[in-house]
Amino acid sequence: MRNLYLTYAEKTQLYLIIFACFSIALSTAFMSISMGLFVIAWVLSDNFNEKFQKIKSHPAAVVSIIFFCLYGVGMLYSSASWEMRLSWWLKYHKLLYIPLIISVLYQEKYRSLALKAFLAGMIMVLVISYLKWLGVVPHKDIGQGYFVFKGRIAHNIFMAFTMYLTLHFAVKSAGMKRWIWISVSLLAILNILFLVNGRSGQVIMVILLIWFSWETWGWRSLRWLTALVVAIVAIYSLTNAMPNSRLMDIKQEVLSHKPNQAPTSSGLRLEFYSNAMSLIKENPFIGGGTGSFENDYRLLAETQKTLSTYVPNPHNEFLLTGQELGIVGLVCLIAFFVVPWVLTYRLDSAEEDVDYYGYALRGLILTIVVGSLFNSLLLDSGEGKFYCVLAGVFMSAYRSSTNSSIRNSL
């Protein structure tokens, strides 16, 4: 009876991971529920010795735990209230999803299903977005384009990564399957550029296209990138029915921004970045503590001519981490990205004929790193869980010698 119970609990947690990957495309509530249930199933499924052994032998899992604990230490010297400190620390609980998923996801069958579930959810979103544009599905225009379940920022970030994955599938496929993946990729590109005006995702899309081309074709990619730029400019010039791209407005917004007049989005961000740098200089080594940014920024803004005094975060994960945890935190944040990147070149050989997890993880890391230059993505609920859940899925393909022996004994 006990064995039957443990088997059921183990299967349940795996299917919850798969559903969590699908729910990335949905409202954040679905992700929160699925991952909450996953944690409960993880606890009930026992086998803690094996789980902790897998976590200890996985470098990226260890870095994730250290990073989370560092935010816990940051509470001890923060200027924020204890309620704010604890609330801010718990926002980063998603970092623990990485080691938890790695500790249980060791079968290729479920890892593949998780990836397919994410793609299924995003393709569904892509179809609904176009149906909104065509008027088939009702849409309320609030100036952000034809997004679906997420706002324009998250929509375009997730869609850019989806484009990257489908391009790789197109390269690895043949015949009709290749043309299907190419069509999905092109629809995703047009969706990002013209139907939803999230600039972070547009920038990420360009970076991912460049990286994909370089990884796939090397120097030969230059001609493909040139052709792509010409095609995008031509489509943009000839199409009047599409919403205007906010990406083209950045320069004008920066030039026209005045602290004591009407703000612009890009101008405000530059103001946030400048003030965040000032705060970092006050406590460069260990920072101001977990949850201190809002209070410290308000005190700084009151002494300057700034339009915004209430700024909960600087819209830049690196600056936020530097302000809260100082150089120590920045080193840990960089390690949080660099360690998995190094491991990506050890994922492809984990399973025969399965070589896309390394590609996928590199694209995911690029997505979150570039996006974190313009947003506090690890802090944000939807975007942070998007990274941590998928990173856990992809990095579960890594096999240390210890993990391999554990797996063989199962």
Short mmCIF file of C-alpha atoms in Angstrom, two decimals:
data_model
loop_
_atom_site.label_atom_id
_atom_site.label_comp_id
_atom_site.label_asym_id
_atom_site.label_seq_id
_atom_site.Cartn_x
_atom_site.Cartn_y
_atom_site.Cartn_z
CA MET A 1 0.00 0.00 0.00
CA ARG A 2 2.83 2.40 0.87
CA ASN A 3 4.57 1.70 -2.44
CA LEU A 4 1.33 2.38 -4.32
CA TYR A 5 0.90 5.68 -2.44
CA LEU A 6 4.48 6.79 -3.21
CA THR A 7 4.10 5.86 -6.88
CA TYR A 8 0.91 7.90 -7.10
CA ALA A 9 2.55 10.89 -5.38
CA GLU A 10 5.57 10.71 -7.69
CA LYS A 11 3.38 10.58 -10.82
CA THR A 12 1.26 13.43 -9.52
CA GLN A 13 4.20 15.77 -9.06
CA LEU A 14 5.44 15.02 -12.59
CA TYR A 15 2.08 15.78 -14.18
CA LEU A 16 1.84 18.96 -12.12
CA ILE A 17 5.18 20.07 -13.63
CA ILE A 18 3.74 19.43 -17.09
CA PHE A 19 0.60 21.41 -16.28
CA ALA A 20 2.72 24.22 -14.82
CA CYS A 21 4.59 24.48 -18.13
CA PHE A 22 1.29 24.73 -19.99
CA SER A 23 -0.05 27.29 -17.52
CA ILE A 24 2.88 29.64 -18.17
CA ALA A 25 0.80 30.96 -21.07
CA LEU A 26 -2.31 31.35 -18.88
CA SER A 27 -3.18 33.63 -16.01
CA THR A 28 -0.53 33.63 -13.27
CA ALA A 29 -3.06 32.10 -10.87
CA PHE A 30 -2.91 28.78 -12.74
CA MET A 31 0.86 28.68 -12.38
CA SER A 32 0.65 29.52 -8.67
CA ILE A 33 -1.90 26.77 -8.05
CA SER A 34 -0.05 24.13 -10.06
CA MET A 35 3.31 24.86 -8.44
CA GLY A 36 1.73 25.06 -4.99
CA LEU A 37 0.25 21.60 -5.50
CA PHE A 38 3.59 20.41 -6.88
CA VAL A 39 5.39 21.45 -3.70
CA ILE A 40 2.80 19.58 -1.61
CA ALA A 41 3.19 16.47 -3.79
CA TRP A 42 6.98 16.81 -3.55
CA VAL A 43 6.78 16.69 0.24
CA LEU A 44 4.30 13.80 0.29
CA SER A 45 6.26 11.67 -2.17
CA ASP A 46 9.04 10.98 0.35
CA ASN A 47 12.43 9.71 -1.01
CA PHE A 48 14.13 12.75 0.51
CA ASN A 49 17.58 11.21 0.61
CA GLU A 50 17.59 10.64 -3.15
CA LYS A 51 16.09 14.09 -3.83
CA PHE A 52 18.63 15.93 -1.71
CA GLN A 53 21.45 13.89 -3.22
CA LYS A 54 20.36 15.00 -6.70
CA ILE A 55 20.15 18.61 -5.58
CA LYS A 56 23.60 18.54 -3.93
CA SER A 57 25.19 17.08 -7.04
CA HIS A 58 23.65 19.66 -9.39
CA PRO A 59 25.67 22.95 -9.47
CA ALA A 60 22.78 25.09 -10.75
CA ALA A 61 20.43 23.77 -8.07
CA VAL A 62 22.96 24.66 -5.37
CA VAL A 63 23.44 28.19 -6.76
CA SER A 64 19.67 28.73 -6.78
CA ILE A 65 19.40 27.78 -3.11
CA ILE A 66 22.35 30.00 -2.16
CA PHE A 67 20.81 32.93 -4.02
CA PHE A 68 17.49 32.45 -2.23
CA CYS A 69 19.22 32.18 1.15
CA LEU A 70 21.20 35.35 0.40
CA TYR A 71 17.93 37.25 0.14
CA GLY A 72 17.02 35.77 3.52
CA VAL A 73 20.25 37.13 5.01
CA GLY A 74 19.49 40.49 3.41
CA MET A 75 16.41 40.78 5.60
CA LEU A 76 18.58 41.09 8.70
CA TYR A 77 19.95 44.56 7.82
CA SER A 78 17.22 46.00 5.58
CA SER A 79 15.73 49.45 6.23
CA ALA A 80 12.26 48.21 5.29
CA SER A 81 9.63 47.06 7.76
CA TRP A 82 9.75 43.39 8.72
CA GLU A 83 6.51 42.84 6.88
CA MET A 84 8.05 44.26 3.70
CA ARG A 85 11.28 42.30 4.19
CA LEU A 86 9.46 38.98 4.52
CA SER A 87 7.07 39.76 1.68
CA TRP A 88 9.97 40.70 -0.62
CA TRP A 89 11.98 37.59 0.30
CA LEU A 90 9.03 35.31 -0.40
CA LYS A 91 8.69 36.84 -3.87
CA TYR A 92 11.90 34.96 -4.67
CA HIS A 93 10.59 31.59 -3.47
CA LYS A 94 10.33 30.70 -7.15
CA LEU A 95 14.13 30.24 -7.16
CA LEU A 96 13.54 27.03 -5.23
CA TYR A 97 11.45 25.61 -8.07
CA ILE A 98 14.68 24.88 -9.92
CA PRO A 99 16.17 22.43 -7.37
CA LEU A 100 12.76 20.92 -6.58
CA ILE A 101 12.05 20.12 -10.24
CA ILE A 102 15.59 18.86 -10.84
CA SER A 103 15.25 16.45 -7.91
CA VAL A 104 12.27 14.59 -9.39
CA LEU A 105 12.34 15.04 -13.17
CA TYR A 106 14.78 12.40 -14.39
CA GLN A 107 12.74 10.67 -17.14
CA GLU A 108 12.97 11.96 -20.70
CA LYS A 109 9.30 11.12 -21.29
CA TYR A 110 8.04 13.68 -18.78
CA ARG A 111 10.68 16.26 -19.66
CA SER A 112 9.60 16.12 -23.29
CA LEU A 113 5.94 16.38 -22.31
CA ALA A 114 6.70 19.46 -20.22
CA LEU A 115 8.37 21.19 -23.17
CA LYS A 116 5.50 20.23 -25.48
CA ALA A 117 2.99 21.52 -22.93
CA PHE A 118 4.69 24.92 -22.88
CA LEU A 119 4.67 25.08 -26.68
CA ALA A 120 1.02 24.01 -26.82
CA GLY A 121 0.06 26.80 -24.43
CA MET A 122 1.98 29.44 -26.37
CA ILE A 123 0.66 28.30 -29.76
CA MET A 124 -2.84 28.56 -28.30
CA VAL A 125 -2.04 32.12 -27.21
CA LEU A 126 -0.65 32.91 -30.66
CA VAL A 127 -3.84 31.69 -32.36
CA ILE A 128 -6.10 33.66 -29.99
CA SER A 129 -4.02 36.81 -30.52
CA TYR A 130 -4.51 36.61 -34.29
CA LEU A 131 -8.23 35.84 -33.85
CA LYS A 132 -8.50 39.00 -31.75
CA TRP A 133 -6.80 40.98 -34.51
CA LEU A 134 -9.20 39.52 -37.08
CA GLY A 135 -12.18 40.39 -34.89
CA VAL A 136 -13.25 36.78 -34.35
CA VAL A 137 -12.51 36.91 -30.62
CA PRO A 138 -13.69 40.03 -28.71
CA HIS A 139 -10.91 42.41 -27.76
CA LYS A 140 -10.85 45.52 -25.57
CA ASP A 141 -8.21 47.92 -26.84
CA ILE A 142 -6.18 49.48 -24.02
CA GLY A 143 -3.26 50.52 -26.20
CA GLN A 144 -1.13 47.41 -25.61
CA GLY A 145 -2.03 45.41 -28.70
CA TYR A 146 -3.66 42.01 -29.03
CA PHE A 147 -2.24 40.27 -25.98
CA VAL A 148 -4.20 37.38 -24.48
CA PHE A 149 -3.75 36.21 -20.88
CA LYS A 150 -0.63 38.20 -19.98
CA GLY A 151 0.18 41.89 -20.41
CA ARG A 152 2.23 43.08 -23.35
CA ILE A 153 5.58 42.69 -21.59
CA ALA A 154 5.16 39.05 -20.56
CA HIS A 155 3.31 38.17 -23.78
CA ASN A 156 6.13 39.30 -26.03
CA ILE A 157 8.89 37.87 -23.82
CA PHE A 158 7.26 34.43 -23.80
CA MET A 159 6.46 34.65 -27.50
CA ALA A 160 10.07 35.55 -28.35
CA PHE A 161 11.30 32.42 -26.58
CA THR A 162 8.61 30.37 -28.33
CA MET A 163 9.87 31.71 -31.66
CA TYR A 164 13.39 30.61 -30.74
CA LEU A 165 12.26 27.08 -29.88
CA THR A 166 10.18 26.65 -33.03
CA LEU A 167 13.06 27.85 -35.20
CA HIS A 168 15.24 25.11 -33.74
CA PHE A 169 12.52 22.54 -34.32
CA ALA A 170 12.30 23.74 -37.92
CA VAL A 171 16.03 23.17 -38.40
CA LYS A 172 15.84 19.70 -36.85
CA SER A 173 12.72 18.67 -38.80
CA ALA A 174 12.14 17.77 -42.43
CA GLY A 175 9.32 17.83 -44.96
CA MET A 176 5.93 19.15 -43.84
CA LYS A 177 6.95 19.38 -40.19
CA ARG A 178 9.70 21.85 -41.09
CA TRP A 179 7.25 24.12 -42.91
CA ILE A 180 4.82 23.98 -40.02
CA TRP A 181 7.50 25.08 -37.54
CA ILE A 182 8.71 27.79 -39.92
CA SER A 183 5.14 29.09 -40.24
CA VAL A 184 4.71 29.18 -36.46
CA SER A 185 8.03 31.03 -36.12
CA LEU A 186 7.05 33.65 -38.71
CA LEU A 187 3.65 34.15 -37.11
CA ALA A 188 5.35 34.62 -33.73
CA ILE A 189 7.75 37.21 -35.20
CA LEU A 190 4.92 39.20 -36.79
CA ASN A 191 2.90 38.94 -33.59
CA ILE A 192 5.75 40.36 -31.54
CA LEU A 193 6.54 43.16 -33.98
CA PHE A 194 3.09 44.32 -34.99
CA LEU A 195 0.24 42.89 -32.90
CA VAL A 196 1.59 43.36 -29.35
CA ASN A 197 3.71 46.40 -28.53
CA GLY A 198 5.91 45.09 -25.73
CA ARG A 199 9.35 46.51 -26.41
CA SER A 200 11.27 44.18 -24.10
CA GLY A 201 10.08 41.19 -26.08
CA GLN A 202 10.90 42.90 -29.36
CA VAL A 203 14.50 43.47 -28.27
CA ILE A 204 14.75 39.90 -26.95
CA MET A 205 13.41 38.59 -30.26
CA VAL A 206 16.17 40.35 -32.18
CA ILE A 207 18.87 39.01 -29.82
CA LEU A 208 17.49 35.48 -30.02
CA LEU A 209 17.35 35.64 -33.83
CA ILE A 210 20.99 36.69 -33.94
CA TRP A 211 22.02 33.98 -31.47
CA PHE A 212 19.97 31.30 -33.24
CA SER A 213 21.51 32.22 -36.60
CA TRP A 214 25.04 32.20 -35.17
CA GLU A 215 24.60 28.84 -33.42
CA THR A 216 23.03 27.28 -36.50
CA TRP A 217 25.05 28.69 -39.40
CA GLY A 218 28.03 30.60 -37.95
CA TRP A 219 29.37 33.27 -40.28
CA ARG A 220 26.96 32.14 -42.99
CA SER A 221 24.17 33.55 -40.82
CA LEU A 222 25.04 37.10 -41.88
CA ARG A 223 23.19 36.74 -45.17
CA TRP A 224 20.12 35.32 -43.44
CA LEU A 225 20.10 38.12 -40.88
CA THR A 226 20.44 40.72 -43.64
CA ALA A 227 17.53 39.17 -45.52
CA LEU A 228 15.45 39.12 -42.34
CA VAL A 229 16.10 42.81 -41.58
CA VAL A 230 15.18 43.79 -45.14
CA ALA A 231 11.98 41.73 -44.96
CA ILE A 232 10.92 43.22 -41.61
CA VAL A 233 11.57 46.79 -42.79
CA ALA A 234 9.65 46.12 -46.00
CA ILE A 235 6.66 44.64 -44.17
CA TYR A 236 6.68 47.45 -41.62
CA SER A 237 6.83 50.10 -44.35
CA LEU A 238 4.04 48.61 -46.46
CA THR A 239 1.64 47.71 -43.66
CA ASN A 240 -0.55 50.46 -42.23
CA ALA A 241 -3.13 48.28 -40.52
CA MET A 242 -0.75 47.14 -37.79
CA PRO A 243 -0.26 49.01 -34.49
CA ASN A 244 2.80 51.26 -34.46
CA SER A 245 5.89 49.71 -32.88
CA ARG A 246 6.85 51.37 -29.58
CA LEU A 247 10.42 50.20 -30.23
CA MET A 248 10.81 53.05 -32.70
CA ASP A 249 9.75 55.63 -30.10
CA ILE A 250 12.53 55.02 -27.57
CA LYS A 251 14.92 57.71 -28.79
CA GLN A 252 12.22 60.39 -28.90
CA GLU A 253 10.93 59.42 -25.44
CA VAL A 254 14.40 59.72 -23.92
CA LEU A 255 15.07 63.09 -25.55
CA SER A 256 11.70 64.55 -24.59
CA HIS A 257 11.68 63.35 -20.98
CA LYS A 258 11.75 66.14 -18.37
CA PRO A 259 11.63 65.29 -14.63
CA ASN A 260 9.26 68.16 -13.86
CA GLN A 261 6.95 67.67 -16.85
CA ALA A 262 4.90 64.86 -18.39
CA PRO A 263 6.91 61.63 -18.16
CA THR A 264 7.82 59.22 -20.94
CA SER A 265 8.28 55.49 -20.42
CA SER A 266 11.90 55.36 -21.59
CA GLY A 267 12.79 58.60 -19.84
CA LEU A 268 11.40 57.35 -16.54
CA ARG A 269 13.44 54.19 -16.79
CA LEU A 270 16.64 56.15 -17.29
CA GLU A 271 15.72 58.14 -14.22
CA PHE A 272 15.15 54.91 -12.26
CA TYR A 273 18.51 53.55 -13.40
CA SER A 274 20.37 56.72 -12.45
CA ASN A 275 18.83 56.87 -8.98
CA ALA A 276 19.36 53.14 -8.45
CA MET A 277 23.06 53.61 -9.18
CA SER A 278 23.16 56.35 -6.56
CA LEU A 279 21.62 53.98 -4.02
CA ILE A 280 24.10 51.24 -4.87
CA LYS A 281 26.99 53.63 -4.18
CA GLU A 282 25.69 54.13 -0.64
CA ASN A 283 26.10 50.43 0.24
CA PRO A 284 28.22 48.89 -2.51
CA PHE A 285 29.29 45.64 -0.83
CA ILE A 286 26.22 44.16 0.88
CA GLY A 287 23.52 46.55 -0.34
CA GLY A 288 20.62 48.09 1.54
CA GLY A 289 18.93 44.80 2.35
CA THR A 290 16.00 42.77 1.07
CA GLY A 291 12.94 44.91 0.32
CA SER A 292 14.75 48.20 0.96
CA PHE A 293 14.58 49.64 -2.55
CA GLU A 294 11.14 51.25 -2.33
CA ASN A 295 11.85 53.05 0.95
CA ASP A 296 15.40 54.09 0.05
CA TYR A 297 14.32 55.33 -3.38
CA ARG A 298 11.55 57.45 -1.85
CA LEU A 299 14.00 59.11 0.53
CA LEU A 300 16.40 59.81 -2.35
CA ALA A 301 13.65 61.09 -4.66
CA GLU A 302 12.44 63.59 -2.07
CA THR A 303 15.80 65.35 -2.28
CA GLN A 304 15.75 65.56 -6.08
CA LYS A 305 13.52 66.85 -8.85
CA THR A 306 11.95 63.55 -9.87
CA LEU A 307 8.42 62.96 -11.08
CA SER A 308 8.05 59.58 -9.39
CA THR A 309 8.70 59.08 -5.70
CA TYR A 310 6.90 55.71 -5.42
CA VAL A 311 9.09 53.24 -7.32
CA PRO A 312 8.88 49.64 -6.00
CA ASN A 313 11.70 48.45 -8.27
CA PRO A 314 14.06 50.01 -10.85
CA HIS A 315 12.82 47.86 -13.77
CA ASN A 316 16.25 46.25 -13.97
CA GLU A 317 17.03 43.01 -12.12
CA PHE A 318 20.76 43.70 -11.97
CA LEU A 319 20.31 47.16 -10.44
CA LEU A 320 17.68 45.86 -8.01
CA THR A 321 19.98 43.07 -6.85
CA GLY A 322 22.91 45.48 -6.58
CA GLN A 323 20.89 47.88 -4.46
CA GLU A 324 19.52 45.20 -2.14
CA LEU A 325 22.45 42.78 -1.88
CA GLY A 326 25.42 44.78 -3.20
CA ILE A 327 28.39 43.29 -5.04
CA VAL A 328 27.88 40.00 -3.21
CA GLY A 329 24.37 39.73 -4.61
CA LEU A 330 25.46 40.72 -8.11
CA VAL A 331 28.13 38.02 -8.11
CA CYS A 332 25.52 35.48 -7.04
CA LEU A 333 23.07 36.71 -9.70
CA ILE A 334 25.71 36.40 -12.40
CA ALA A 335 26.57 32.90 -11.15
CA PHE A 336 22.86 32.10 -11.25
CA PHE A 337 23.01 32.63 -15.03
CA VAL A 338 26.58 31.59 -15.83
CA VAL A 339 26.53 28.18 -14.11
CA PRO A 340 23.47 26.95 -16.06
CA TRP A 341 24.97 28.36 -19.27
CA VAL A 342 28.10 26.27 -18.74
CA LEU A 343 25.94 23.23 -18.05
CA THR A 344 24.03 23.66 -21.31
CA TYR A 345 26.94 22.09 -23.13
CA ARG A 346 26.61 19.02 -20.93
CA LEU A 347 22.89 18.50 -21.44
CA ASP A 348 22.90 17.40 -25.08
CA SER A 349 24.79 14.20 -24.36
CA ALA A 350 22.51 13.18 -21.49
CA GLU A 351 20.11 11.31 -23.76
CA GLU A 352 20.72 9.85 -27.19
CA ASP A 353 19.05 11.72 -30.06
CA VAL A 354 17.90 14.46 -27.67
CA ASP A 355 19.96 17.55 -28.35
CA TYR A 356 17.55 20.44 -27.93
CA TYR A 357 17.67 21.01 -24.16
CA GLY A 358 21.05 22.71 -24.40
CA TYR A 359 19.79 24.98 -27.17
CA ALA A 360 16.57 25.63 -25.27
CA LEU A 361 18.32 26.50 -22.00
CA ARG A 362 20.76 28.87 -23.70
CA GLY A 363 17.84 30.64 -25.35
CA LEU A 364 15.98 30.78 -22.04
CA ILE A 365 18.98 32.29 -20.25
CA LEU A 366 19.44 34.89 -23.00
CA THR A 367 15.74 35.70 -22.76
CA ILE A 368 15.82 36.35 -19.03
CA VAL A 369 19.20 38.15 -19.02
CA VAL A 370 18.27 40.57 -21.81
CA GLY A 371 14.80 41.06 -20.37
CA SER A 372 16.30 41.77 -16.94
CA LEU A 373 18.07 44.80 -18.40
CA PHE A 374 14.65 46.44 -18.81
CA ASN A 375 12.55 44.72 -16.12
CA SER A 376 12.98 43.04 -12.74
CA LEU A 377 12.03 39.67 -14.21
CA LEU A 378 13.05 37.38 -11.36
CA LEU A 379 11.01 39.56 -9.01
CA ASP A 380 7.96 39.55 -11.28
CA SER A 381 5.64 36.64 -10.62
CA GLY A 382 4.80 35.48 -14.14
CA GLU A 383 8.17 36.08 -15.78
CA GLY A 384 10.14 34.75 -12.81
CA LYS A 385 8.15 31.52 -12.68
CA PHE A 386 8.43 31.21 -16.45
CA TYR A 387 12.21 31.12 -16.13
CA CYS A 388 12.53 29.01 -12.99
CA VAL A 389 10.09 26.29 -14.04
CA LEU A 390 11.48 25.90 -17.57
CA ALA A 391 15.07 26.16 -16.33
CA GLY A 392 14.36 23.37 -13.86
CA VAL A 393 12.87 21.23 -16.63
CA PHE A 394 15.78 21.78 -19.03
CA MET A 395 18.50 21.45 -16.40
CA SER A 396 17.06 18.16 -15.17
CA ALA A 397 18.70 16.71 -18.31
CA TYR A 398 22.11 17.29 -16.69
CA ARG A 399 23.68 14.15 -15.30
CA SER A 400 26.53 14.21 -12.84
CA SER A 401 28.13 10.89 -11.98
CA THR A 402 26.16 10.85 -8.72
CA ASN A 403 22.85 11.52 -10.44
CA SER A 404 23.55 8.78 -12.99
CA SER A 405 24.13 6.18 -10.27
CA ILE A 406 20.93 7.24 -8.50
CA ARG A 407 18.97 7.02 -11.71
CA ASN A 408 20.31 3.56 -12.51
CA SER A 409 19.22 2.32 -9.10
CA LEU A 410 15.61 3.43 -9.68
#
